[in-house]
Short mmCIF file of C-alpha atoms in Angstrom, two decimals:
data_model
loop_
_atom_site.label_atom_id
_atom_site.label_comp_id
_atom_site.label_asym_id
_atom_site.label_seq_id
_atom_site.Cartn_x
_atom_site.Cartn_y
_atom_site.Cartn_z
CA UNK A 1 5.85 -1.96 -49.87
CA UNK A 2 7.95 -3.22 -46.46
CA UNK A 3 11.80 -2.77 -46.89
CA UNK A 4 14.39 -4.57 -44.80
CA UNK A 5 17.22 -2.40 -45.02
CA UNK A 6 20.73 -3.72 -43.89
CA UNK A 7 23.70 -1.35 -43.75
CA UNK A 8 26.33 -0.91 -40.53
CA UNK A 9 25.95 2.70 -40.98
CA UNK A 10 23.21 5.19 -39.87
CA UNK A 11 22.24 8.27 -38.17
CA UNK A 12 23.91 10.14 -36.61
CA UNK A 13 26.59 8.93 -38.45
CA UNK A 14 27.43 10.89 -41.90
CA UNK A 15 25.71 9.17 -44.84
CA UNK A 16 23.35 9.77 -47.23
CA UNK A 17 21.78 6.45 -46.76
CA UNK A 18 19.62 7.93 -43.87
CA UNK A 19 17.97 10.52 -46.37
CA UNK A 20 16.91 7.80 -48.68
CA UNK A 21 15.45 5.39 -46.10
CA UNK A 22 13.24 8.55 -44.26
CA UNK A 23 12.06 9.55 -48.13
CA UNK A 24 10.97 6.13 -48.69
CA UNK A 25 8.91 6.61 -45.86
CA UNK A 26 7.80 9.90 -46.20
CA UNK A 27 6.17 8.05 -49.09
CA UNK A 28 4.65 5.91 -47.13
CA UNK A 29 6.78 2.42 -47.36
CA UNK A 30 7.48 0.41 -44.72
CA UNK A 31 10.48 0.86 -44.10
CA UNK A 32 12.99 -1.17 -41.22
CA UNK A 33 16.79 -0.67 -40.63
CA UNK A 34 19.10 -2.92 -39.31
CA UNK A 35 22.17 -1.22 -38.59
CA UNK A 36 25.43 -0.80 -35.99
CA UNK A 37 26.16 1.33 -33.08
CA UNK A 38 27.33 4.92 -34.20
CA UNK A 39 30.85 5.70 -33.93
CA UNK A 40 31.80 6.51 -37.82
CA UNK A 41 34.11 8.35 -38.67
CA UNK A 42 36.24 8.51 -35.39
CA UNK A 43 35.77 4.94 -33.90
CA UNK A 44 34.69 5.46 -30.88
CA UNK A 45 30.55 4.92 -29.88
CA UNK A 46 28.96 7.79 -30.11
CA UNK A 47 27.23 9.40 -26.76
CA UNK A 48 24.36 8.68 -25.70
CA UNK A 49 24.53 4.83 -27.65
CA UNK A 50 26.50 3.02 -25.17
CA UNK A 51 25.12 0.31 -22.95
CA UNK A 52 22.07 -0.48 -24.60
CA UNK A 53 20.65 2.94 -25.26
CA UNK A 54 18.76 3.48 -28.41
CA UNK A 55 19.42 0.23 -29.88
CA UNK A 56 15.54 0.25 -30.88
CA UNK A 57 14.07 4.13 -32.38
CA UNK A 58 11.57 5.43 -34.44
CA UNK A 59 12.72 8.37 -36.33
CA UNK A 60 11.61 10.42 -39.01
CA UNK A 61 8.93 7.40 -40.14
CA UNK A 62 11.93 4.54 -40.17
CA UNK A 63 12.13 1.68 -37.62
CA UNK A 64 15.84 1.44 -36.52
CA UNK A 65 17.53 -1.51 -34.30
CA UNK A 66 21.02 -1.03 -33.77
CA UNK A 67 22.85 -4.31 -33.61
CA UNK A 68 26.20 -5.02 -31.27
CA UNK A 69 29.43 -3.03 -33.08
CA UNK A 70 33.03 -2.59 -31.60
CA UNK A 71 34.05 0.62 -32.02
CA UNK A 72 36.68 0.96 -35.14
CA UNK A 73 38.93 2.59 -33.23
CA UNK A 74 42.55 2.81 -35.02
CA UNK A 75 44.56 0.26 -36.81
CA UNK A 76 43.76 -3.22 -38.71
CA UNK A 77 43.19 -5.29 -35.97
CA UNK A 78 40.14 -3.15 -34.44
CA UNK A 79 38.84 -2.62 -37.97
CA UNK A 80 38.30 -5.98 -38.73
CA UNK A 81 36.81 -6.28 -34.83
CA UNK A 82 34.52 -3.40 -36.03
CA UNK A 83 33.84 -5.08 -39.31
CA UNK A 84 32.59 -8.82 -38.01
CA UNK A 85 31.15 -7.76 -34.94
CA UNK A 86 28.17 -5.82 -36.63
CA UNK A 87 28.30 -8.54 -39.59
CA UNK A 88 27.90 -11.67 -36.67
CA UNK A 89 25.60 -9.43 -34.52
CA UNK A 90 23.29 -8.55 -37.73
CA UNK A 91 22.59 -11.81 -38.88
CA UNK A 92 21.70 -13.13 -35.45
CA UNK A 93 19.00 -10.71 -35.18
CA UNK A 94 18.05 -10.58 -38.75
CA UNK A 95 17.89 -14.58 -38.47
CA UNK A 96 15.38 -14.08 -35.94
CA UNK A 97 12.99 -11.84 -37.91
CA UNK A 98 9.93 -12.70 -38.66
CA UNK A 99 8.56 -13.25 -42.71
CA UNK A 100 7.27 -9.48 -42.59
CA UNK A 101 9.17 -8.05 -45.77
CA UNK A 102 8.72 -7.46 -49.08
CA UNK A 103 12.24 -7.03 -50.18
CA UNK A 104 16.00 -6.72 -48.53
CA UNK A 105 18.06 -3.90 -49.64
CA UNK A 106 22.21 -3.65 -48.50
CA UNK A 107 23.33 -0.02 -48.90
CA UNK A 108 26.92 -1.87 -49.09
CA UNK A 109 29.35 0.73 -47.97
CA UNK A 110 32.64 -1.19 -45.99
CA UNK A 111 32.77 -3.83 -45.21
CA UNK A 112 30.99 -6.24 -47.88
CA UNK A 113 30.19 -8.73 -45.27
CA UNK A 114 27.46 -5.88 -43.69
CA UNK A 115 25.74 -7.97 -46.36
CA UNK A 116 25.99 -11.09 -44.40
CA UNK A 117 22.14 -10.41 -42.79
CA UNK A 118 20.31 -9.48 -46.12
CA UNK A 119 21.71 -12.96 -47.53
CA UNK A 120 20.43 -15.06 -44.39
CA UNK A 121 17.18 -13.25 -44.70
CA UNK A 122 16.85 -13.65 -48.71
CA UNK A 123 17.31 -17.55 -48.08
CA UNK A 124 15.34 -18.55 -45.00
CA UNK A 125 12.02 -16.29 -46.80
CA UNK A 126 13.30 -16.39 -50.35
CA UNK A 127 12.95 -12.94 -50.80
CA UNK A 128 14.64 -10.89 -53.05
CA UNK A 129 18.07 -8.89 -52.22
CA UNK A 130 19.07 -5.71 -54.12
CA UNK A 131 22.95 -4.38 -53.07
CA UNK A 132 23.62 -0.65 -53.55
CA UNK A 133 27.45 -1.14 -54.11
CA UNK A 134 29.09 2.20 -52.94
CA UNK A 135 32.95 0.48 -52.32
CA UNK A 136 34.16 -2.11 -54.61
CA UNK A 137 35.26 -5.40 -52.45
CA UNK A 138 38.04 -6.46 -51.69
CA UNK A 139 39.56 -3.65 -53.65
CA UNK A 140 38.45 -1.27 -51.01
CA UNK A 141 41.16 -2.87 -48.93
CA UNK A 142 44.11 -2.19 -50.78
CA UNK A 143 43.21 2.17 -50.17
CA UNK A 144 43.53 0.56 -46.76
CA UNK A 145 46.69 -0.81 -47.10
CA UNK A 146 46.51 -4.45 -47.99
CA UNK A 147 48.46 -5.45 -50.86
CA UNK A 148 46.93 -6.84 -53.75
CA UNK A 149 47.71 -10.48 -54.13
CA UNK A 150 48.00 -11.21 -50.42
CA UNK A 151 47.15 -13.75 -48.21
CA UNK A 152 44.08 -11.80 -47.14
CA UNK A 153 43.53 -10.45 -50.39
CA UNK A 154 42.82 -13.40 -51.49
CA UNK A 155 40.33 -14.76 -48.89
CA UNK A 156 38.35 -11.27 -49.48
CA UNK A 157 38.23 -11.56 -52.86
CA UNK A 158 36.63 -15.66 -52.12
CA UNK A 159 34.05 -14.30 -49.72
CA UNK A 160 33.44 -10.80 -51.81
CA UNK A 161 32.49 -12.71 -54.83
CA UNK A 162 30.37 -15.36 -53.01
CA UNK A 163 28.34 -12.52 -51.28
CA UNK A 164 27.72 -10.32 -54.45
CA UNK A 165 26.72 -13.49 -56.08
CA UNK A 166 23.99 -14.07 -53.65
CA UNK A 167 22.78 -10.41 -55.31
CA UNK A 168 19.27 -10.83 -57.38
CA UNK A 169 20.27 -7.39 -58.84
CA UNK A 170 23.33 -5.17 -57.92
CA UNK A 171 22.95 -1.25 -58.30
CA UNK A 172 26.93 0.46 -59.04
CA UNK A 173 27.38 4.19 -58.61
CA UNK A 174 29.93 4.41 -61.01
CA UNK A 175 29.35 2.83 -64.64
CA UNK A 176 32.46 1.68 -64.65
CA UNK A 177 32.02 -0.88 -61.94
CA UNK A 178 30.04 -2.75 -64.37
CA UNK A 179 33.16 -3.84 -66.33
CA UNK A 180 34.90 -4.85 -62.86
CA UNK A 181 31.94 -7.15 -62.00
CA UNK A 182 32.26 -9.07 -64.77
CA UNK A 183 35.85 -9.55 -65.35
CA UNK A 184 36.63 -10.07 -61.72
CA UNK A 185 33.62 -12.38 -60.80
CA UNK A 186 31.74 -12.91 -63.97
CA UNK A 187 28.55 -10.63 -62.55
CA UNK A 188 26.48 -8.92 -64.89
CA UNK A 189 23.97 -8.28 -62.76
CA UNK A 190 24.22 -4.74 -62.47
CA UNK A 191 22.90 -1.81 -62.83
CA UNK A 192 23.61 2.30 -62.92
CA UNK A 193 21.83 4.28 -60.27
CA UNK A 194 24.31 7.19 -59.15
CA UNK A 195 24.49 9.02 -55.91
CA UNK A 196 22.46 12.43 -55.43
CA UNK A 197 23.03 15.25 -53.07
CA UNK A 198 20.71 16.40 -50.14
CA UNK A 199 18.25 19.14 -50.45
CA UNK A 200 19.75 21.24 -48.90
CA UNK A 201 22.78 22.19 -51.36
CA UNK A 202 21.75 24.79 -53.85
CA UNK A 203 23.42 27.34 -55.93
CA UNK A 204 21.62 30.19 -53.51
CA UNK A 205 22.27 28.86 -49.94
CA UNK A 206 25.76 28.15 -50.99
CA UNK A 207 26.69 30.90 -53.04
CA UNK A 208 30.06 32.98 -52.03
CA UNK A 209 29.69 36.63 -51.77
CA UNK A 210 32.80 38.33 -53.37
CA UNK A 211 35.21 39.22 -51.53
CA UNK A 212 39.28 39.67 -52.34
CA UNK A 213 40.06 35.73 -51.26
CA UNK A 214 40.47 32.77 -53.71
CA UNK A 215 38.59 30.13 -51.49
CA UNK A 216 39.13 26.35 -51.87
CA UNK A 217 37.51 23.72 -49.87
CA UNK A 218 37.71 20.10 -49.40
CA UNK A 219 34.76 18.39 -47.45
CA UNK A 220 34.42 15.10 -46.16
CA UNK A 221 36.02 11.94 -44.87
CA UNK A 222 39.79 12.46 -44.44
CA UNK A 223 40.77 8.81 -44.72
CA UNK A 224 43.62 7.36 -46.37
CA UNK A 225 41.65 6.56 -49.75
CA UNK A 226 41.20 10.66 -49.94
CA UNK A 227 44.49 11.44 -50.13
CA UNK A 228 43.86 14.58 -48.99
CA UNK A 229 47.58 15.75 -48.34
CA UNK A 230 48.05 16.12 -51.76
CA UNK A 231 45.82 19.28 -50.88
CA UNK A 232 48.52 20.09 -48.32
CA UNK A 233 51.44 19.60 -50.61
CA UNK A 234 49.41 21.58 -53.12
CA UNK A 235 49.10 24.06 -50.75
CA UNK A 236 52.54 24.59 -49.68
CA UNK A 237 53.27 24.94 -53.60
CA UNK A 238 51.25 27.65 -53.94
CA UNK A 239 51.97 29.92 -50.44
CA UNK A 240 53.28 32.75 -53.11
CA UNK A 241 49.31 33.34 -54.11
CA UNK A 242 48.66 35.60 -51.10
CA UNK A 243 45.18 35.58 -51.43
CA UNK A 244 44.62 31.90 -52.00
CA UNK A 245 43.15 29.99 -48.76
CA UNK A 246 42.69 25.97 -48.39
CA UNK A 247 39.67 24.70 -46.22
CA UNK A 248 39.44 21.51 -44.84
CA UNK A 249 35.95 21.00 -43.79
CA UNK A 250 35.73 16.86 -42.42
CA UNK A 251 37.00 14.60 -39.61
CA UNK A 252 38.59 10.99 -40.22
CA UNK A 253 41.41 8.74 -39.00
CA UNK A 254 43.92 11.31 -41.15
CA UNK A 255 43.07 14.12 -39.67
CA UNK A 256 45.54 14.63 -37.22
CA UNK A 257 48.03 13.46 -39.26
CA UNK A 258 46.64 16.17 -42.00
CA UNK A 259 46.97 19.11 -39.05
CA UNK A 260 50.34 18.09 -38.48
CA UNK A 261 51.38 17.92 -41.79
CA UNK A 262 50.22 21.76 -42.74
CA UNK A 263 51.05 22.88 -39.27
CA UNK A 264 53.81 25.55 -40.92
CA UNK A 265 51.16 26.74 -43.51
CA UNK A 266 49.26 30.02 -42.92
CA UNK A 267 47.27 29.09 -45.82
CA UNK A 268 45.50 25.88 -44.55
CA UNK A 269 42.53 26.11 -42.24
CA UNK A 270 41.15 22.76 -40.58
CA UNK A 271 37.47 23.12 -39.32
CA UNK A 272 36.87 19.71 -37.94
CA UNK A 273 33.72 17.36 -39.02
CA UNK A 274 30.25 19.35 -38.99
CA UNK A 275 26.76 18.86 -38.92
CA UNK A 276 25.73 18.21 -42.32
CA UNK A 277 22.74 21.20 -41.92
CA UNK A 278 25.68 23.37 -40.86
CA UNK A 279 27.58 21.78 -44.22
CA UNK A 280 26.27 25.32 -46.68
CA UNK A 281 27.12 27.85 -44.69
CA UNK A 282 30.71 25.90 -45.21
CA UNK A 283 30.03 25.53 -49.22
CA UNK A 284 29.11 29.19 -49.22
CA UNK A 285 32.89 30.34 -48.19
CA UNK A 286 34.26 28.50 -51.40
CA UNK A 287 35.03 29.63 -55.02
CA UNK A 288 36.17 25.77 -55.78
CA UNK A 289 35.60 22.44 -54.26
CA UNK A 290 38.40 19.71 -53.83
CA UNK A 291 38.12 16.50 -54.58
CA UNK A 292 41.19 13.89 -54.22
CA UNK A 293 41.77 10.38 -54.25
CA UNK A 294 44.18 8.03 -54.00
CA UNK A 295 45.84 6.40 -57.12
CA UNK A 296 44.55 2.77 -57.95
CA UNK A 297 43.26 1.89 -61.36
CA UNK A 298 40.22 -0.06 -59.61
CA UNK A 299 39.43 2.31 -56.58
CA UNK A 300 39.40 5.09 -58.93
CA UNK A 301 36.22 3.54 -60.71
CA UNK A 302 34.42 4.94 -57.57
CA UNK A 303 32.38 8.04 -58.15
CA UNK A 304 32.75 9.95 -54.94
CA UNK A 305 29.41 10.90 -53.44
CA UNK A 306 30.76 14.33 -52.79
CA UNK A 307 31.10 14.97 -56.53
CA UNK A 308 27.41 15.28 -56.73
CA UNK A 309 27.18 17.28 -53.63
CA UNK A 310 29.47 19.82 -55.16
CA UNK A 311 27.56 19.69 -58.70
CA UNK A 312 24.37 19.98 -56.66
CA UNK A 313 25.56 23.41 -55.01
CA UNK A 314 26.69 24.95 -58.38
CA UNK A 315 30.54 25.14 -57.49
CA UNK A 316 33.49 24.83 -60.08
CA UNK A 317 35.54 21.21 -59.09
CA UNK A 318 38.85 21.67 -59.24
CA UNK A 319 40.43 17.61 -58.76
CA UNK A 320 43.14 15.28 -58.14
CA UNK A 321 41.63 12.05 -58.77
CA UNK A 322 41.44 9.40 -61.80
CA UNK A 323 38.83 7.21 -63.26
CA UNK A 324 35.23 8.47 -63.44
CA UNK A 325 35.53 11.58 -61.56
CA UNK A 326 37.77 13.93 -64.38
CA UNK A 327 34.99 12.21 -67.17
CA UNK A 328 31.80 13.75 -65.11
CA UNK A 329 34.07 16.80 -64.69
CA UNK A 330 35.11 16.74 -68.42
CA UNK A 331 31.55 16.23 -69.67
CA UNK A 332 30.07 18.78 -67.57
CA UNK A 333 32.42 21.19 -68.09
CA UNK A 334 32.90 22.68 -64.86
CA UNK A 335 36.27 22.90 -63.33
CA UNK A 336 39.49 21.44 -63.89
CA UNK A 337 41.50 18.41 -62.84
CA UNK A 338 44.63 16.58 -62.99
CA UNK A 339 46.29 13.16 -62.18
CA UNK A 340 45.73 11.09 -58.42
CA UNK A 341 48.29 12.16 -56.40
CA UNK A 342 49.73 15.14 -58.22
CA UNK A 343 50.27 17.57 -55.53
CA UNK A 344 52.73 19.71 -58.72
CA UNK A 345 49.35 19.57 -61.15
CA UNK A 346 47.07 19.90 -58.87
CA UNK A 347 48.86 23.22 -57.72
CA UNK A 348 49.33 24.02 -60.95
CA UNK A 349 45.36 23.94 -61.75
CA UNK A 350 44.65 26.24 -59.24
CA UNK A 351 47.22 28.82 -61.07
CA UNK A 352 44.76 27.90 -63.98
CA UNK A 353 41.68 28.65 -62.52
CA UNK A 354 42.41 31.51 -60.89
CA UNK A 355 41.76 33.44 -63.88
CA UNK A 356 39.35 30.97 -65.26
CA UNK A 357 35.95 31.51 -65.89
CA UNK A 358 34.17 30.66 -62.37
CA UNK A 359 30.46 31.52 -62.86
CA UNK A 360 29.82 29.57 -66.08
CA UNK A 361 31.89 26.44 -63.79
CA UNK A 362 28.89 26.90 -61.46
CA UNK A 363 25.85 27.32 -64.16
CA UNK A 364 27.90 24.13 -65.81
CA UNK A 365 27.55 22.34 -62.29
CA UNK A 366 24.35 22.68 -61.36
CA UNK A 367 22.59 22.08 -64.83
CA UNK A 368 24.76 18.52 -64.87
CA UNK A 369 23.44 17.59 -61.55
CA UNK A 370 19.35 18.69 -62.51
CA UNK A 371 20.48 16.57 -65.95
CA UNK A 372 22.36 13.40 -64.22
CA UNK A 373 21.90 12.93 -60.40
CA UNK A 374 18.39 14.63 -59.59
CA UNK A 375 17.13 13.15 -55.95
CA UNK A 376 13.82 12.78 -57.60
CA UNK A 377 15.35 10.38 -60.60
CA UNK A 378 16.78 8.48 -57.70
CA UNK A 379 14.14 7.91 -55.78
CA UNK A 380 11.82 6.57 -58.32
CA UNK A 381 14.48 4.75 -60.47
CA UNK A 382 15.45 2.79 -57.28
CA UNK A 383 11.85 1.69 -56.41
CA UNK A 384 11.34 0.21 -59.52
CA UNK A 385 14.53 -1.83 -59.33
CA UNK A 386 13.40 -2.74 -55.88
CA UNK A 387 10.24 -4.44 -57.00
#
């Protein structure tokens, strides 16, 4: 199968989408990715990709074309320049492509406008368009500070509906998305396809050797939506637990703010962003992994991709998040979860976790992953939905 993939983000940016494309290529499919210039999460174009460098590459069997993109930097103006620079440049590029592809696959994060190039190709050659929705729009704007019901929100509600209506099929990463699409847009052609974790995350590689500490770790993007300040506030409330440490591995728009917020805390350690291949050794430092999110009834329909990675690593999970994630933690019996943004509840749950059976939580996490989120199942299911 010849697959045209549209996604604003790709290697060397830290997204699972790269692994999906490379796995499809390994299986003998012809995969072409139309992406942007790498600048996530810090907003500056990566070294080696400026001034026309590496616009066309062949990496691990995947053909890559990188379209002009303005770095997201900081602030809403640059964010929208980033969004629309890719949407426009990728649309122009795709409009020049020949009828060589069997299907268009849009890996849709933010912004939803990255799907425009896929819609152009679909209409020009009457091809099937499949959108894999990882970020709900326009709800993702609310997480970024845009008020629901505002003029900007209403505009992007219309844009989002128009884009989603063009898809022949919308694959959703959370079962709760189906209700949202039905109620918000009257869209019924959704199918559940949960994310998986990269194969480098295993209980063996991520096992912690016993020591005197209780180590808790958040790993991932440090943005507004992740609400990692809940962790900092909980760490402040648990300073009396001498052997408790909180580890933050990742980078993002809130990184410097969070470091300042935790500057007086000796029990909080920051590591910055690390390459994916190094992450198992950081997981091996942790007794449990942390997942947090803003308190937003629609945003919390999302199941963060880090949850699958935590499960695959056989790690207990402690959450401060609403929606689908606490249901997964409960069903898997792999940890303990409280309300989003409640540092008090998170601190209380950590105290409970310290005296709980951590090994059973870890075993349950891995078993649940194997039965529900394996990579093999994902790829088989994805290919069946692309045909």
